[in-house]
Coordinates of C-alpha atoms and ligand atoms in Angstrom, one line a residue:
X18 CA 2.7 67.4 0.5
X19 CA 4.5 64.6 2.4
X20 CA 1.5 62.3 1.8
X21 CA 2.1 62.7 -1.8
X22 CA 5.8 61.9 -1.6
X23 CA 5.2 58.8 0.4
X24 CA 2.7 57.5 -2.1
X25 CA 5.0 58.3 -5.0
X26 CA 7.9 56.5 -3.3
X27 CA 5.7 53.5 -2.6
X28 CA 4.7 53.3 -6.2
X29 CA 8.3 53.6 -7.4
X30 CA 9.4 50.8 -5.1
X31 CA 6.4 48.7 -6.3
X32 CA 7.6 49.1 -9.8
X33 CA 11.3 48.6 -9.2
X34 CA 11.2 45.5 -6.9
X35 CA 9.8 43.0 -9.4
X36 CA 12.3 43.9 -12.1
X37 CA 15.3 43.0 -9.8
X38 CA 16.9 40.1 -11.6
X39 CA 20.6 39.9 -10.5
X40 CA 22.8 40.7 -7.6
X41 CA 23.8 43.9 -9.3
X42 CA 20.1 45.0 -9.5
X43 CA 19.7 44.2 -5.8
X44 CA 22.6 46.4 -4.9
X45 CA 21.3 49.2 -7.1
X46 CA 17.9 49.0 -5.4
X47 CA 19.4 49.0 -1.9
X48 CA 21.4 52.1 -2.7
X49 CA 18.5 53.9 -4.3
X50 CA 16.0 53.3 -1.6
X51 CA 17.4 51.8 1.6
X52 CA 20.9 53.2 2.1
X53 CA 21.6 56.2 4.3
X54 CA 21.6 58.5 1.4
X55 CA 18.6 56.7 -0.2
X56 CA 15.1 58.0 -0.9
X57 CA 13.6 56.6 2.3
X58 CA 16.3 58.3 4.4
X59 CA 15.5 61.5 2.5
X60 CA 11.8 61.3 3.6
X61 CA 13.0 61.2 7.2
X62 CA 14.8 64.4 6.5
X63 CA 11.6 66.1 5.3
X64 CA 10.0 65.2 8.6
X65 CA 11.9 68.1 10.2
X66 CA 9.8 70.7 8.3
X67 CA 6.5 69.1 9.2
X68 CA 4.4 70.7 12.0
X69 CA 5.0 69.1 15.4
X70 CA 1.5 67.7 15.8
X71 CA 1.7 65.9 12.4
X72 CA 5.1 64.3 13.1
X73 CA 4.0 61.1 14.8
X74 CA 1.6 60.2 12.0
X75 CA 4.1 60.8 9.2
X76 CA 6.8 59.2 11.2
X77 CA 4.6 56.0 11.5
X78 CA 3.8 56.1 7.7
X79 CA 7.5 56.4 6.8
X80 CA 8.5 53.6 9.3
X81 CA 5.8 51.4 7.8
X82 CA 7.1 52.0 4.3
X83 CA 10.7 51.4 5.4
X84 CA 9.8 48.1 7.1
X85 CA 7.7 46.9 4.3
X86 CA 10.4 47.8 1.7
X87 CA 13.1 46.1 3.8
X88 CA 11.0 43.0 4.1
X89 CA 10.1 42.8 0.4
X90 CA 13.8 43.5 -0.5
X91 CA 14.9 40.6 1.8
X92 CA 12.4 38.3 0.1
X93 CA 13.6 39.3 -3.3
X94 CA 17.2 38.9 -2.3
X95 CA 16.6 35.3 -1.1
X96 CA 14.8 34.4 -4.4
X97 CA 17.7 35.7 -6.5
X98 CA 20.3 33.9 -4.4
X99 CA 18.4 30.6 -4.4
X100 CA 18.0 30.9 -8.1
X101 CA 21.7 31.3 -8.5
X102 CA 22.5 28.2 -6.4
X103 CA 19.9 26.2 -8.2
X104 CA 21.5 27.1 -11.5
X105 CA 25.0 26.2 -10.2
X106 CA 23.9 22.8 -8.8
X107 CA 21.6 21.9 -11.7
X108 CA 22.1 18.5 -13.4
X109 CA 22.8 18.7 -17.1
X110 CA 20.9 15.6 -18.3
X111 CA 22.3 16.0 -21.8
X112 CA 25.9 15.5 -20.5
X113 CA 27.4 12.1 -21.6
X114 CA 27.9 9.6 -18.7
X115 CA 31.2 8.4 -17.4
X116 CA 32.2 5.3 -19.3
X117 CA 33.7 2.4 -17.3
X118 CA 36.1 0.2 -19.1
X119 CA 35.3 -3.5 -18.7
X120 CA 38.3 -5.9 -18.6
X121 CA 38.3 -9.0 -20.8
X122 CA 40.5 -12.1 -20.7
X123 CA 43.2 -12.3 -23.3
X124 CA 42.5 -14.9 -26.0
X125 CA 45.6 -16.8 -25.1
X126 CA 44.6 -16.8 -21.5
X127 CA 41.1 -18.0 -22.4
X128 CA 42.5 -21.0 -24.4
X129 CA 44.9 -21.8 -21.6
X130 CA 42.2 -21.6 -19.0
X131 CA 40.0 -24.0 -20.9
X132 CA 42.8 -26.5 -21.3
X133 CA 43.5 -26.2 -17.6
X134 CA 39.9 -26.7 -16.6
X135 CA 39.6 -29.9 -18.7
X136 CA 42.8 -31.4 -17.3
X137 CA 42.0 -30.5 -13.7
X138 CA 38.6 -32.1 -14.1
X139 CA 40.6 -35.3 -15.1
X140 CA 42.6 -35.1 -11.9
X141 CA 45.7 -33.2 -13.1
X142 CA 47.4 -30.6 -10.9
X143 CA 49.0 -27.5 -12.3
X144 CA 52.7 -26.7 -11.9
X145 CA 54.7 -23.7 -13.1
X146 CA 58.4 -23.5 -13.6
X147 CA 61.0 -20.7 -14.4
X148 CA 61.2 -19.1 -17.8
X149 CA 65.0 -18.8 -17.5
X150 CA 66.3 -22.3 -17.3
X151 CA 69.7 -23.9 -17.2
X152 CA 71.0 -26.2 -19.9
X153 CA 70.5 -29.2 -17.7
X154 CA 66.8 -28.9 -17.2
X155 CA 66.0 -27.6 -20.7
X156 CA 68.1 -30.1 -22.6
X157 CA 70.5 -32.5 -20.8
X158 CA 68.1 -34.1 -18.3
X159 CA 65.6 -34.5 -21.2
X160 CA 68.1 -36.7 -23.1
X161 CA 69.1 -34.1 -25.8
X162 CA 72.4 -35.2 -27.2
X163 CA 75.3 -32.8 -26.6
X164 CA 75.2 -31.5 -30.2
X165 CA 71.5 -31.7 -30.8
X166 CA 70.5 -28.9 -33.2
X167 CA 68.0 -27.4 -30.7
X168 CA 71.0 -26.4 -28.5
X169 CA 72.3 -24.3 -31.3
X170 CA 72.3 -20.5 -31.0
X171 CA 70.1 -20.5 -34.1
X172 CA 67.1 -21.8 -32.2
X173 CA 67.7 -20.9 -28.6
X174 CA 68.1 -17.6 -26.7
X175 CA 71.1 -17.8 -24.4
X176 CA 71.2 -15.7 -21.3
X177 CA 74.7 -17.0 -20.4
X178 CA 76.7 -20.0 -21.4
X179 CA 74.7 -22.3 -19.3
X180 CA 71.5 -20.4 -19.0
X181 CA 68.7 -20.1 -21.7
X182 CA 65.2 -18.8 -22.1
X183 CA 63.4 -22.1 -22.0
X184 CA 62.5 -23.4 -25.4
X185 CA 59.6 -25.5 -24.2
X186 CA 57.7 -26.2 -20.9
X187 CA 59.1 -29.8 -20.8
X188 CA 61.9 -28.9 -18.4
X189 CA 59.2 -28.4 -15.7
X190 CA 58.7 -32.2 -16.0
X191 CA 62.3 -32.7 -14.7
X192 CA 61.7 -30.4 -11.8
X193 CA 58.5 -32.1 -10.6
X194 CA 59.9 -35.6 -11.1
X195 CA 62.8 -34.7 -8.9
X196 CA 60.8 -32.7 -6.3
X197 CA 57.6 -34.6 -5.8
X198 CA 56.6 -38.1 -4.8
X199 CA 54.8 -40.4 -7.1
X200 CA 52.2 -40.7 -8.4
X201 CA 52.5 -37.6 -10.4
X202 CA 49.7 -36.3 -12.6
X203 CA 50.3 -32.6 -13.6
X204 CA 50.1 -30.2 -16.4
X205 CA 52.7 -27.4 -16.8
X206 CA 51.5 -24.3 -18.7
X207 CA 53.7 -21.4 -19.5
X208 CA 55.6 -19.1 -21.9
X209 CA 58.5 -20.3 -24.0
X210 CA 61.0 -18.7 -26.3
X211 CA 62.7 -19.5 -29.6
X212 CA 64.9 -17.6 -31.9
X213 CA 62.5 -17.6 -34.8
X214 CA 62.0 -15.1 -37.6
X215 CA 58.8 -13.2 -36.7
X216 CA 56.0 -13.6 -39.1
X217 CA 52.2 -13.8 -39.2
X218 CA 52.5 -17.5 -38.2
X219 CA 55.4 -17.5 -35.8
X220 CA 56.8 -15.4 -33.0
X221 CA 59.9 -15.5 -30.8
X222 CA 57.8 -16.3 -27.8
X223 CA 54.7 -18.4 -27.5
X224 CA 52.8 -20.7 -25.0
X225 CA 52.7 -24.4 -24.3
X226 CA 51.0 -26.8 -22.0
X227 CA 53.0 -29.9 -21.1
X228 CA 51.5 -32.8 -19.3
X229 CA 53.0 -35.7 -17.3
X230 CA 51.8 -38.8 -15.6
X231 CA 54.2 -41.0 -13.7
X232 CA 53.3 -44.0 -11.6
X233 CA 53.5 -47.8 -11.5
X234 CA 52.1 -49.4 -14.7
X235 CA 51.3 -46.3 -16.7
X236 CA 50.7 -47.5 -20.3
X237 CA 50.5 -46.2 -23.8
X238 CA 46.8 -47.0 -23.7
X239 CA 46.5 -44.6 -20.7
X240 CA 48.2 -41.9 -22.8
X241 CA 45.9 -42.4 -25.8
X242 CA 42.8 -42.4 -23.6
X243 CA 43.8 -39.2 -21.9
X244 CA 44.6 -37.4 -25.2
X245 CA 41.3 -38.5 -26.8
X246 CA 39.3 -37.5 -23.8
X247 CA 41.0 -34.1 -23.8
X248 CA 40.6 -33.6 -27.6
X249 CA 36.9 -34.4 -27.6
X250 CA 36.3 -32.0 -24.7
X251 CA 38.4 -29.3 -26.1
X252 CA 37.7 -29.5 -29.9
X253 CA 34.2 -31.1 -29.8
X254 CA 32.9 -34.6 -29.6
X255 CA 32.5 -34.9 -33.3
X256 CA 36.1 -34.5 -34.3
X257 CA 38.1 -37.5 -35.7
X258 CA 41.7 -38.0 -34.6
X259 CA 44.7 -40.0 -35.6
X260 CA 48.1 -40.8 -34.1
X261 CA 51.4 -40.8 -36.1
X262 CA 54.7 -42.1 -34.9
X263 CA 57.2 -39.3 -34.2
X264 CA 60.4 -38.6 -32.4
X265 CA 61.3 -36.6 -29.3
X266 CA 64.5 -37.1 -27.3
X267 CA 62.6 -37.3 -24.0
X268 CA 59.9 -39.9 -25.0
X269 CA 60.0 -43.4 -26.5
X270 CA 57.9 -44.4 -28.3
X271 CA 56.7 -40.9 -29.4
X272 CA 53.7 -39.8 -31.3
X273 CA 52.0 -36.8 -32.8
X274 CA 48.2 -36.4 -32.7
X275 CA 46.2 -34.9 -35.5
X276 CA 42.5 -34.0 -35.4
X277 CA 40.2 -33.3 -38.3
X278 CA 40.5 -29.6 -39.2
X279 CA 37.7 -27.9 -37.2
X280 CA 37.5 -25.1 -39.8
X281 CA 36.6 -27.2 -42.8
X282 CA 35.4 -30.3 -40.8
X283 CA 38.1 -32.4 -42.6
X284 CA 37.1 -31.4 -46.2
X285 CA 40.4 -29.6 -46.8
X286 CA 41.1 -25.8 -46.6
X287 CA 43.9 -23.3 -46.7
X288 CA 44.5 -23.7 -42.9
X289 CA 45.0 -27.4 -42.9
X290 CA 46.9 -27.1 -46.3
X291 CA 44.1 -29.1 -47.9
X292 CA 44.9 -32.3 -45.9
X293 CA 41.8 -32.1 -43.7
X294 CA 44.1 -32.7 -40.6
X295 CA 45.6 -30.4 -38.0
X296 CA 48.6 -31.4 -35.9
X297 CA 47.7 -30.5 -32.3
X298 CA 50.2 -32.1 -30.0
X299 CA 53.3 -34.3 -29.4
X300 CA 53.4 -37.1 -26.8
X301 CA 55.0 -40.3 -25.8
X302 CA 56.2 -42.6 -23.0
X303 CA 58.8 -40.9 -20.8
X304 CA 62.2 -42.1 -22.0
X305 CA 64.0 -44.4 -19.5
X306 CA 67.0 -42.0 -19.5
X307 CA 64.8 -39.2 -18.4
X308 CA 63.2 -41.3 -15.6
X309 CA 66.7 -42.3 -14.5
X310 CA 68.0 -38.6 -14.6
X311 CA 65.2 -37.7 -12.3
X312 CA 65.9 -40.4 -9.8
X313 CA 63.3 -43.1 -10.9
X314 CA 63.9 -46.7 -11.8
X315 CA 62.5 -47.3 -15.3
X316 CA 62.2 -51.0 -14.4
X317 CA 59.6 -50.2 -11.7
X318 CA 57.8 -47.0 -12.8
X319 CA 56.6 -45.7 -16.1
X320 CA 55.1 -42.5 -17.4
X321 CA 53.6 -40.7 -20.3
X322 CA 54.1 -37.1 -21.3
X323 CA 52.5 -34.7 -23.8
X324 CA 53.0 -31.1 -25.0
X325 CA 50.8 -28.8 -27.0
X326 CA 51.0 -25.2 -28.3
X327 CA 48.5 -22.6 -27.3
X328 CA 49.0 -19.7 -29.7
X329 CA 48.4 -21.4 -33.1
X330 CA 45.2 -23.1 -31.7
X331 CA 44.0 -19.7 -30.4
X332 CA 44.6 -18.2 -33.9
X333 CA 42.4 -20.9 -35.4
X334 CA 39.7 -20.8 -32.8
X335 CA 39.2 -17.0 -32.8
X336 CA 39.8 -16.6 -36.6
X337 CA 42.8 -14.3 -36.1
X338 CA 45.1 -14.2 -39.1
X339 CA 48.3 -12.7 -37.6
X340 CA 49.9 -14.1 -34.4
X341 CA 51.7 -10.8 -33.7
X342 CA 48.4 -9.0 -33.0
X343 CA 48.0 -11.0 -29.8
X344 CA 50.8 -9.1 -28.2
X345 CA 50.4 -5.6 -29.5
X346 CA 48.0 -4.8 -26.6
X347 CA 45.7 -2.9 -28.9
X348 CA 42.6 -2.3 -26.8
X349 CA 40.4 -2.4 -30.0
X350 CA 41.5 -6.0 -30.6
X351 CA 41.4 -7.2 -27.0
X352 CA 37.9 -5.8 -26.4
X353 CA 36.5 -8.2 -29.0
X354 CA 37.0 -11.1 -26.6
Ligands
DAH1522 N1 58.5 -30.1 -26.0 C1 58.0 -30.4 -27.3 C2 58.1 -29.2 -28.2 O1 58.3 -28.1 -27.7 C3 56.6 -30.9 -27.2 C4 56.4 -32.2 -26.5 C5 56.4 -33.4 -27.2 C6 56.3 -32.2 -25.1 C7 56.3 -34.6 -26.6 C8 56.1 -33.4 -24.4 C9 56.1 -34.6 -25.2 O2 56.0 -33.5 -23.1 O3 56.0 -35.8 -24.6 O4 58.0 -29.3 -29.4

């Protein structure tokens, strides 16, 4: 009678164990078979009605079934739990990776960096000056007449009566000529401001690189040699160039330099207004008044100076057709460089 119950219970356990698939199933199994009110405990109860001499044998059989069940239950429990952790820690290989944004140099910075590296390779140092300038450095020391139109509110942003947002990087020349010993050979890159109507071609701030060389016996030929060397390095050795006489208050004589349009190779296009030429910089010999204003004797030293814009050149080089887009900080635009 008890033999039969034991066999039956062992069979039931053998059927139920493999179908355990979740923590809930585990708990249900434990309550059914292994708890104090479970079916194995019930078998121990029936031992009471077994004849005394048979008790040890049945006792051993039930103990063995209990141990075996506990052990198999424990094994099953471990399997279920490790399956749960594996599922939790599993790598989902279909999940998209984390993208890292790569920085790029701004096109204006790239153009400036290239200009800087050409001039530094020619022995020029780099000097920066303030963007808020006084009238003296921006105009007066540079030999602008008191009523020169550039000093007009129309063209210049005034911070106060005597203080402006610099309209060019040329005032840095005054600072270095006053502060540093000769010989001086520096370029002065930076941002400048003008009260311009904003359009695809012009903005109220832009960038320039000025250059200055002051020493004994600096000549116009030195200036031309430097400009041609720069232009061939920067625009390509096959470009043609020409110098035209010009006027700036702070240089005498003054010139402007044109190069053959690098978009149409001089044939004539919309960009060069069908002339085949692009104006790329202004330059000249430092005016004696400027040398004097900066504490130098024009009888014993001379110098040349030049200045060029960065933004328009960058438009042309990178084929951008609206200058405003340079400063919209649109990542889709900036990522193209
Ligand atoms: N400062 C001038 C401008 O903004 C450019 C320039 C011309 C700078 C001749 C110079 C120079 O140093 O020599 O248009």
